[in-house]
mmCIF file of C-alpha atoms in Angstrom:
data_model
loop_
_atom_site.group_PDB
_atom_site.id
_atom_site.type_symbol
_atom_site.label_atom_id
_atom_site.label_comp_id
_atom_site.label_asym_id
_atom_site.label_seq_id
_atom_site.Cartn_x
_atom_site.Cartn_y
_atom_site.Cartn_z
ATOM 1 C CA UNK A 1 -18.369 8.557 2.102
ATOM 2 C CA UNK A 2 -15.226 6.888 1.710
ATOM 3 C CA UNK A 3 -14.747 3.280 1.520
ATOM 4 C CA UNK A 4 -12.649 2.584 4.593
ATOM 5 C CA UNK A 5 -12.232 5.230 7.243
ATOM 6 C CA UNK A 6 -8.771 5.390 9.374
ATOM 7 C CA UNK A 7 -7.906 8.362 11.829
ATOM 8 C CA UNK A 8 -4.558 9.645 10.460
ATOM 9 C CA UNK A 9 -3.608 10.280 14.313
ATOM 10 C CA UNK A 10 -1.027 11.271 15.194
ATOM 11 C CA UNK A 11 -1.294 9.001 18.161
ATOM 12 C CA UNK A 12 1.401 9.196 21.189
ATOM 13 C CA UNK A 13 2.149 6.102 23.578
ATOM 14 C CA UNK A 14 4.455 5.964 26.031
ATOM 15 C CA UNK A 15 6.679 2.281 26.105
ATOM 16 C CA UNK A 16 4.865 -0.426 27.215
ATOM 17 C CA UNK A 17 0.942 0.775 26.500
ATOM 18 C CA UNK A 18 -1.553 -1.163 24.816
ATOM 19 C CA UNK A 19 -1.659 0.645 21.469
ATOM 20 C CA UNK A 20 -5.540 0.277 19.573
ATOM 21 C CA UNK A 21 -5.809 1.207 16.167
ATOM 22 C CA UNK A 22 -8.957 1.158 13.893
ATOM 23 C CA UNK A 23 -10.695 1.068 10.498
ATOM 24 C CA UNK A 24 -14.558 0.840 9.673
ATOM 25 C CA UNK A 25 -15.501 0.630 6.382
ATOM 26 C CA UNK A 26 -19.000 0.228 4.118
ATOM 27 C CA UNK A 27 -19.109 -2.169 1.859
ATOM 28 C CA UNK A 28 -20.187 -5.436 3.576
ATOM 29 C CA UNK A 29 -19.175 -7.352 0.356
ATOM 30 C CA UNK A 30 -15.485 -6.868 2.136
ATOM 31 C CA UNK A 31 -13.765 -10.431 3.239
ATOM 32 C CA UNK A 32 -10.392 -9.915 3.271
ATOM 33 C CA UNK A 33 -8.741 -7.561 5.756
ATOM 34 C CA UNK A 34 -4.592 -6.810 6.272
ATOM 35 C CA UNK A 35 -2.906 -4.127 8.015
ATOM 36 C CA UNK A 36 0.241 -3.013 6.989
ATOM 37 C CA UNK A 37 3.032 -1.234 8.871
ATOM 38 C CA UNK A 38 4.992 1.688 6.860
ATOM 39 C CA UNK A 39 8.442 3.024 8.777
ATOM 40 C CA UNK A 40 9.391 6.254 6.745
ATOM 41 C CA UNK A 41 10.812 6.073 3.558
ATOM 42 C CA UNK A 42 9.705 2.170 3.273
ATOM 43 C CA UNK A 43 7.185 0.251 1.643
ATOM 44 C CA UNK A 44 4.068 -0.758 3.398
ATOM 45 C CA UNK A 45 5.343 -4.295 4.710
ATOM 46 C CA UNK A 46 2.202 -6.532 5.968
ATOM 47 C CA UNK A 47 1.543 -7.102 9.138
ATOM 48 C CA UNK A 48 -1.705 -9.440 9.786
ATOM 49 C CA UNK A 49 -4.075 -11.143 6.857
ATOM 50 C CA UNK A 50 -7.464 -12.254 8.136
ATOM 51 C CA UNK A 51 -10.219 -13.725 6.202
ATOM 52 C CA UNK A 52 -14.029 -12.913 8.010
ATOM 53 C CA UNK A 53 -15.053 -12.037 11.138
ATOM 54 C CA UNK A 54 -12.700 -13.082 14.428
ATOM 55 C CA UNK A 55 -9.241 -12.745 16.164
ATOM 56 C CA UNK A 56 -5.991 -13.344 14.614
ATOM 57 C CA UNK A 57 -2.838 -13.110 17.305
ATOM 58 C CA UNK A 58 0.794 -12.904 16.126
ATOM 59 C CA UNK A 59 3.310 -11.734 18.713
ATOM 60 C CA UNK A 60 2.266 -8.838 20.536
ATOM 61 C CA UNK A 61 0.094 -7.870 17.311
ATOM 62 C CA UNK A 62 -4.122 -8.909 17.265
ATOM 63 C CA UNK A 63 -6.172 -8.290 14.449
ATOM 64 C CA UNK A 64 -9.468 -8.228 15.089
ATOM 65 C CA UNK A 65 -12.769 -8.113 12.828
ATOM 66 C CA UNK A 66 -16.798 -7.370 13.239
ATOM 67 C CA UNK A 67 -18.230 -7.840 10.214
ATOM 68 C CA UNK A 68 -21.306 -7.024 11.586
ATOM 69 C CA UNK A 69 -20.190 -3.628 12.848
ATOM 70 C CA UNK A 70 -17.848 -3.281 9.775
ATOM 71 C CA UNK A 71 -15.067 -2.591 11.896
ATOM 72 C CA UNK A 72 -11.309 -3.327 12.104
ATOM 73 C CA UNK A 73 -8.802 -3.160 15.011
ATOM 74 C CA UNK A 74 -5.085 -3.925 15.670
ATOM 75 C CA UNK A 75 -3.765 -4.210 18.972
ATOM 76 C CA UNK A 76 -0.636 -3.660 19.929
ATOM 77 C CA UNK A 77 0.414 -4.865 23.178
ATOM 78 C CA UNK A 78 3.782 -3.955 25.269
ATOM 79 C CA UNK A 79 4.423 -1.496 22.841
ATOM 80 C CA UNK A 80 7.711 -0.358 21.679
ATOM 81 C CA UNK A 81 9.630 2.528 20.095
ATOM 82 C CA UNK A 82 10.622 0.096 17.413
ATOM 83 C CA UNK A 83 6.899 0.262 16.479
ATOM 84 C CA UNK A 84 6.564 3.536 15.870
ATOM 85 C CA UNK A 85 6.072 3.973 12.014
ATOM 86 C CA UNK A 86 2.075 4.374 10.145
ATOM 87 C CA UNK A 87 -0.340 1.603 10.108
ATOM 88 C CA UNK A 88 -2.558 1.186 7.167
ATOM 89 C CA UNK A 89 -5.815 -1.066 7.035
ATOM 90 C CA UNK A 90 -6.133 -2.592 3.730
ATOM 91 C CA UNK A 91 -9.549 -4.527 2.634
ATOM 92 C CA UNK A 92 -10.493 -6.538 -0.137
ATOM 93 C CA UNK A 93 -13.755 -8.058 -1.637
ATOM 94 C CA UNK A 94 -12.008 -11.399 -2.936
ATOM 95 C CA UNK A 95 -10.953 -9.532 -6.257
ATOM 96 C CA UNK A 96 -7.890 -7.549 -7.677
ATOM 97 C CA UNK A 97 -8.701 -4.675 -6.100
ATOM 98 C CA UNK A 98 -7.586 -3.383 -2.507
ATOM 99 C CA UNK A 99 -8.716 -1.152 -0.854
ATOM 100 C CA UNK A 100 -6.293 1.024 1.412
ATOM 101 C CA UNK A 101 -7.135 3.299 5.020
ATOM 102 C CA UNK A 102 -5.111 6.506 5.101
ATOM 103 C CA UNK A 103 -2.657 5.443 7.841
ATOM 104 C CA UNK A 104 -2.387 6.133 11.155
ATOM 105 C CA UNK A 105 0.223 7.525 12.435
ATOM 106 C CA UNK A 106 2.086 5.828 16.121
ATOM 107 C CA UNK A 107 4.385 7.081 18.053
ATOM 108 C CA UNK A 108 5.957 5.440 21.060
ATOM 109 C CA UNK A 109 7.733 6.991 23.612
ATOM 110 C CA UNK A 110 10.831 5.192 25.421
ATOM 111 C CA UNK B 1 14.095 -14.386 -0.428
ATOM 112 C CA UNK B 2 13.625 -11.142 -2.557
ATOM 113 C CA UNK B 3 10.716 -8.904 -2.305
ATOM 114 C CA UNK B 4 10.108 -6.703 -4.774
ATOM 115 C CA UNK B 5 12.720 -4.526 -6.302
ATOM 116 C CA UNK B 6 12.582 -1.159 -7.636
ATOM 117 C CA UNK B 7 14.848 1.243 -9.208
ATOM 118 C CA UNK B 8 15.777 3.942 -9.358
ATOM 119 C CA UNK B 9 14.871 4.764 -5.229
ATOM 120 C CA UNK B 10 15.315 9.046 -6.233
ATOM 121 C CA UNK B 11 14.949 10.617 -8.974
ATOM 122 C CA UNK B 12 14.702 14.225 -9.517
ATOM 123 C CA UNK B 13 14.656 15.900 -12.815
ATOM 124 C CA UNK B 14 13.386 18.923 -14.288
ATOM 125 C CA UNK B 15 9.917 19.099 -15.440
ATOM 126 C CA UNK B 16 9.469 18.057 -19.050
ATOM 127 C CA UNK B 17 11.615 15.554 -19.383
ATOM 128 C CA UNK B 18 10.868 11.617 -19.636
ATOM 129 C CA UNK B 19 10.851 9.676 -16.205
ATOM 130 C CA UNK B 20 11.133 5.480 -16.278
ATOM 131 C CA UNK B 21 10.654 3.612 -13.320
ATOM 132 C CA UNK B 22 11.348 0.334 -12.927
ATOM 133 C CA UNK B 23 10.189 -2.855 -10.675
ATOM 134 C CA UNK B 24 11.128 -6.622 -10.318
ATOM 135 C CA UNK B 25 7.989 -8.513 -8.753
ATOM 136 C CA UNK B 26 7.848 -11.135 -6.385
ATOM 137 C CA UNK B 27 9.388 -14.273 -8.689
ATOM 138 C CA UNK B 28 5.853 -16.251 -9.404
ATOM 139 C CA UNK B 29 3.387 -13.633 -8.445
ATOM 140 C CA UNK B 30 1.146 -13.181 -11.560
ATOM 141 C CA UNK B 31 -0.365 -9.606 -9.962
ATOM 142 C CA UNK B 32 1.548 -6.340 -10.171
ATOM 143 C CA UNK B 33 0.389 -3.251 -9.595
ATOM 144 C CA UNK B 34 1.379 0.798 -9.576
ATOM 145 C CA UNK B 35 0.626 2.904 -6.635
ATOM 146 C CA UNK B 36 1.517 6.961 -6.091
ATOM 147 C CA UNK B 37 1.668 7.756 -2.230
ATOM 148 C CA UNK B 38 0.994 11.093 -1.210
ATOM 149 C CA UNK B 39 0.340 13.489 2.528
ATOM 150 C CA UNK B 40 -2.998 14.617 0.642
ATOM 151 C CA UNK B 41 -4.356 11.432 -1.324
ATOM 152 C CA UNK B 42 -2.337 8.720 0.664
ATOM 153 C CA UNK B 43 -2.307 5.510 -2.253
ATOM 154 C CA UNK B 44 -3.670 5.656 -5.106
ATOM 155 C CA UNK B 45 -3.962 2.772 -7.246
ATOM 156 C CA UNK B 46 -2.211 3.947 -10.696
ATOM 157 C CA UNK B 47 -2.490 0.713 -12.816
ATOM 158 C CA UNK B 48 -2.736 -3.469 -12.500
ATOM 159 C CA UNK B 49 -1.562 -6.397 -14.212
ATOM 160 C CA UNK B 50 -2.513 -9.678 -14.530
ATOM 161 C CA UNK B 51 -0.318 -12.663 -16.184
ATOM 162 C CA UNK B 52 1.049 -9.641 -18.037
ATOM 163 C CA UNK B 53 -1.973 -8.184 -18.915
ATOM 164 C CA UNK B 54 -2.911 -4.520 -18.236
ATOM 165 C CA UNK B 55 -6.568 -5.172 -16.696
ATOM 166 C CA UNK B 56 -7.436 -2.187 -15.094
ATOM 167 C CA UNK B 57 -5.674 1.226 -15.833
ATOM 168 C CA UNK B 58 -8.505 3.519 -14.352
ATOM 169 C CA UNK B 59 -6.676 5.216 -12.256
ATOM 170 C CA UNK B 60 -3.591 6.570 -14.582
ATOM 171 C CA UNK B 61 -3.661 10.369 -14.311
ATOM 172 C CA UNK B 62 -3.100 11.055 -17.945
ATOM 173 C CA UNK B 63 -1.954 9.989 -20.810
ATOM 174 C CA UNK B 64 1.382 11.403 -19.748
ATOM 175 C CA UNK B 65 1.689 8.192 -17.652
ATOM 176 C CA UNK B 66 1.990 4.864 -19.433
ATOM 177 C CA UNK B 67 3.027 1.574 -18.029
ATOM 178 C CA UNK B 68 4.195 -2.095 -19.484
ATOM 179 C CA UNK B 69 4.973 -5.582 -18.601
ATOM 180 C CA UNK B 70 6.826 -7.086 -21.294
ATOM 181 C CA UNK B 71 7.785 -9.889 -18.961
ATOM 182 C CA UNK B 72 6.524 -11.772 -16.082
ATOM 183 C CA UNK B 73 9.909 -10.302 -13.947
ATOM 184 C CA UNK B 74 9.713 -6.850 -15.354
ATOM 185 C CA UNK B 75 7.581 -3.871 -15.784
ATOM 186 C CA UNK B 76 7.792 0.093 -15.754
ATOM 187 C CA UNK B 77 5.953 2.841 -14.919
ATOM 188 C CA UNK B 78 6.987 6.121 -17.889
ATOM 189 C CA UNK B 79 5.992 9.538 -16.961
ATOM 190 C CA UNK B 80 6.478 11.937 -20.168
ATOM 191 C CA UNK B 81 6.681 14.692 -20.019
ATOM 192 C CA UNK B 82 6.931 14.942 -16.261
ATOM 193 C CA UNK B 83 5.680 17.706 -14.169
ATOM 194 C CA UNK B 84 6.183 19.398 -10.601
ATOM 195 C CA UNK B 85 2.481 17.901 -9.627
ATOM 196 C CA UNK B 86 4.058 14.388 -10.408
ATOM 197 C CA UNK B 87 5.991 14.676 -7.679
ATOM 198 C CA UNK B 88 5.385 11.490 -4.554
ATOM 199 C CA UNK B 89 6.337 8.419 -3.803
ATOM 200 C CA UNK B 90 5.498 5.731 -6.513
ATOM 201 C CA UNK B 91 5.384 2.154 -5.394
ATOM 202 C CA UNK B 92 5.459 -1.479 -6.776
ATOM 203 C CA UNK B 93 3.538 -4.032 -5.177
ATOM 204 C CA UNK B 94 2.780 -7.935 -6.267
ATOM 205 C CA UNK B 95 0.672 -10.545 -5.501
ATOM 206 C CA UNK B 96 0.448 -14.299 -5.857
ATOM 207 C CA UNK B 97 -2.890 -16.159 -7.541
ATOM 208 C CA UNK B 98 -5.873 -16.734 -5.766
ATOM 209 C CA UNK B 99 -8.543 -14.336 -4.785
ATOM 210 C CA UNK B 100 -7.774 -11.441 -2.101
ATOM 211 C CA UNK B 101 -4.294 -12.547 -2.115
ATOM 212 C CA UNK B 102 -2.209 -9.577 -0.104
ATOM 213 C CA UNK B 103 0.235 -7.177 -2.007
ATOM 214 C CA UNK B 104 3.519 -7.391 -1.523
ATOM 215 C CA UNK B 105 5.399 -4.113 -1.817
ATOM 216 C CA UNK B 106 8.889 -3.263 -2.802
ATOM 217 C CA UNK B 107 10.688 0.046 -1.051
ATOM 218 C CA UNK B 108 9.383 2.736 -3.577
ATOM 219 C CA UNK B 109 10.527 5.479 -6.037
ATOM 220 C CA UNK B 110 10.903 8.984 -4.487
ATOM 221 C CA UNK B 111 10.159 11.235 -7.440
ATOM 222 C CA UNK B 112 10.662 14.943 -7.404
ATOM 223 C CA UNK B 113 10.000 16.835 -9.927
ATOM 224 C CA UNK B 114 11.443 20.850 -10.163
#
């Protein structure tokens, strides 16, 4: 079993949707959790940092994590084509090491 | 202010022959590390640094892959001699101090190899 799981997609949105993406993962000594955003022929640039369980909110991106469930979501809300690029999930136990998700790929529509 | 930096953004070059790469880190990140991106593997962690110091180098290929930081603002990534299965996208990234501290990455190397 891998350490973090992430559906490579691709997933297609038309404008405007409500975009979910999502990670789970099984180590449960995990505390730090990121997603990046990758356009093609670009570096991963990140996107949200979150420490523990909860919501983070930036914009019209959420982060969201259940420790208990070991699971990881971003929301993206009002999507737009400007978003389209891969999303990675990135975790971390607190040491040197992270831990990257295999991207998902997004695709919004105009 | 400037992310990381890496040169050269292509290369291509003919199997067997000596292939440097280069990055510039974050200025005061102490963390640097080597990725390879690929469709089939996605990132792989190559090598890390810390204050300078190779600390974990687990996941170099093979010996034909080598890697340095002479200087806090400078390290490279040597592939020799180079071959076709070399080929993918080899990226930079940095870090500040402190535990779980995200990676910072610069645009990446596009390496083919014929």
């Amino acid at each position: 079993q891998k350490e973090v799981e992430q559906d490579p997609g691709p997933l297609s949105v038309p404008e405007g949707a409500i975009v979910s993406l999502n990670c789970t993962y099984s180590n449960s000594a995990f505390q730090y959790f990121m997603w990046y955003r990758q356009y093609s022929r670009k570096g991963p640039e990140l996107l949200m940092y979150t420490y523990s369980s909860g919501n983070k909110e930036d914009g019209r991106f959420t982060a969201q994590v259940d420790k208990s469930s070991k699971y990881i979501s971003l929301f993206i809300r009002d999507s737009q084509p400007s978003d389209s690029a891969t999303y990675l999930c990135a975790i971390n136990t607190g040491g040197f090491k992270t831990i990257f998700g295999a991207g998902t790929r997004l695709f919004v529509k105009a | 202010d400037a992310g990381v930096i890496q040169s050269p953004r292509h290369e291509v070059t003919e199997m067997g022959q000596e292939v440097t790469l280069r990055c510039k880190p974050i200025s005061g990140h102490n963390s640097l590390f080597w990725y390879r991106q690929t469709m089939m593997r996605g990132l792989e962690l190559l090598i890390y640094f810390n204050n300078n110091v190779p600390i974990d180098d687990s996941g170099m290929p093979e010996d034909r892959f080598s890697a340095k930081m002479p200087n806090a603002s400078f390290s490279t990534l040597k592939i020799q001699p180079s071959e076709p299965r070399d080929s993918a996208v080899y990226f930079c990234a940095s870090s500040s101090r402190g535990h779980g501290q995200p990676q910072h990455f610069g645009d990446g190397t596009r390496l083919s190899i014929l």
